[in-house]
Every structure is written in C-alpha cells, then in structure tokens.
C-alpha cells in the first residue's frame, strides 16, 4: 500500500484534488490526516462494518511506520498543531 498525503492550507484545492484522485478504483481517500490519531484511539465503526483497527484498509494504514509513530504521539501532535495555528495567525500572508 502506498500512502500519499495531499496537504494545503484552506482554500487551496487540496480537498478537490483528493476527491478527484479518489474516483479511481484503486485509490482510497483516508480523510484529514490530523483526525487519524483520534479515530484510531476511539476505534469507531468503518463503513465496511468492522471497527477501524479491524478494517482491512485502515489496519494496513495504521501499521505503516510513519502513521504508527504519529498515532502513538497524539498529545504531542495536538500540541504542535496548536502551536502551528497560533504562529500561522500571526503571519500576514497566511
């Protein structure tokens, strides 16, 4: 499985690009990456009927080394995101 992250600030077209790419039969849109750690810990049902951790697709995503490290550091991620957005608000071109 290859994971491609499409990132961008608000109103840059990243959502549109991800939706267009996910029209392919072999492409799956995971949604916003920043919500993935919380979803992992809550383990809600997937549309396939399994919980996210038991889902054939998400279980592979969660096993990826970069994603696994990200999931384990959810408090650190939240702290870094808050810091980023605080700094971004100060930037005149944000």
Short mmCIF file of C-alpha atoms in Angstrom, two decimals:
data_model
loop_
_atom_site.label_atom_id
_atom_site.label_comp_id
_atom_site.label_asym_id
_atom_site.label_seq_id
_atom_site.Cartn_x
_atom_site.Cartn_y
_atom_site.Cartn_z
CA UNK A 1 0.00 0.00 0.00
CA UNK A 2 1.28 3.44 -0.91
CA UNK A 3 0.11 6.42 1.10
CA UNK A 4 0.18 9.84 -0.50
CA UNK A 5 -0.50 12.88 1.60
CA UNK A 6 -2.02 15.91 -0.09
CA UNK A 7 -1.59 18.96 2.09
CA UNK A 8 -2.51 22.59 1.78
CA UNK A 9 -3.86 25.48 3.73
CA UNK A 10 -7.50 26.45 3.48
CA UNK A 11 -8.97 27.17 0.07
CA UNK A 12 -6.02 25.82 -1.94
CA UNK A 13 -7.79 22.98 -3.71
CA UNK A 14 -6.31 20.08 -1.73
CA UNK A 15 -9.75 18.68 -0.91
CA UNK A 16 -10.81 18.87 -4.55
CA UNK A 17 -7.63 17.10 -5.68
CA UNK A 18 -8.08 14.33 -3.10
CA UNK A 19 -11.72 13.84 -4.12
CA UNK A 20 -10.80 13.70 -7.81
CA UNK A 21 -7.99 11.20 -7.20
CA UNK A 22 -10.23 9.01 -5.07
CA UNK A 23 -12.53 8.47 -8.05
CA UNK A 24 -10.05 5.83 -9.24
CA UNK A 25 -10.95 2.27 -8.30
CA UNK A 26 -7.56 1.66 -6.65
CA UNK A 27 -7.47 4.92 -4.64
CA UNK A 28 -8.92 5.41 -1.17
CA UNK A 29 -9.36 8.81 0.50
CA UNK A 30 -8.48 8.48 4.20
CA UNK A 31 -9.80 11.92 5.04
CA UNK A 32 -7.94 14.51 7.06
CA UNK A 33 -4.75 13.08 8.48
CA UNK A 34 -4.94 15.28 11.56
CA UNK A 35 -8.03 13.33 12.69
CA UNK A 36 -6.47 9.89 12.17
CA UNK A 37 -4.89 9.54 15.63
CA UNK A 38 -8.13 10.39 17.42
CA UNK A 39 -10.03 7.96 15.19
CA UNK A 40 -7.51 5.23 15.97
CA UNK A 41 -7.96 5.68 19.73
CA UNK A 42 -11.77 5.91 19.54
CA UNK A 43 -11.87 2.94 17.11
CA UNK A 44 -15.29 3.74 15.61
CA UNK A 45 -17.02 1.55 13.03
CA UNK A 46 -15.81 1.82 9.45
CA UNK A 47 -18.20 1.82 6.52
CA UNK A 48 -17.06 -1.79 5.85
CA UNK A 49 -18.78 -2.87 9.10
CA UNK A 50 -15.59 -3.51 11.09
CA UNK A 51 -14.01 -1.16 13.60
CA UNK A 52 -11.22 0.99 12.15
CA UNK A 53 -8.48 -1.13 13.68
CA UNK A 54 -10.07 -4.31 12.26
CA UNK A 55 -10.84 -2.82 8.85
CA UNK A 56 -8.78 -4.37 6.02
CA UNK A 57 -7.77 -0.92 4.72
CA UNK A 58 -7.28 1.11 7.90
CA UNK A 59 -5.41 -1.69 9.69
CA UNK A 60 -2.80 -1.53 6.91
CA UNK A 61 -2.64 2.26 7.19
CA UNK A 62 -2.19 2.11 10.97
CA UNK A 63 0.65 -0.42 10.51
CA UNK A 64 2.70 1.94 8.31
CA UNK A 65 5.75 3.08 10.34
CA UNK A 66 5.18 6.82 9.90
CA UNK A 67 1.49 6.56 10.70
CA UNK A 68 2.09 4.32 13.72
CA UNK A 69 4.56 6.83 15.18
CA UNK A 70 2.08 9.64 14.55
CA UNK A 71 -0.76 7.74 16.23
CA UNK A 72 1.30 6.99 19.34
CA UNK A 73 2.15 10.68 19.81
CA UNK A 74 -1.36 12.12 19.65
CA UNK A 75 -0.82 14.52 22.61
CA UNK A 76 2.40 15.78 21.03
CA UNK A 77 0.65 16.21 17.70
CA UNK A 78 -2.15 18.24 19.28
CA UNK A 79 0.41 20.46 20.98
CA UNK A 80 2.32 21.00 17.71
CA UNK A 81 -0.86 21.74 15.75
CA UNK A 82 -1.99 24.33 18.30
CA UNK A 83 1.45 25.94 18.15
CA UNK A 84 1.42 25.93 14.34
CA UNK A 85 -2.01 27.58 14.09
CA UNK A 86 -1.08 30.14 16.72
CA UNK A 87 2.01 31.10 14.71
CA UNK A 88 0.11 30.96 11.41
CA UNK A 89 -2.42 33.51 12.65
CA UNK A 90 0.45 35.94 13.21
CA UNK A 91 1.64 35.65 9.60
CA UNK A 92 0.16 38.34 7.39
CA UNK A 93 0.17 36.09 4.31
CA UNK A 94 -1.48 33.10 5.97
#
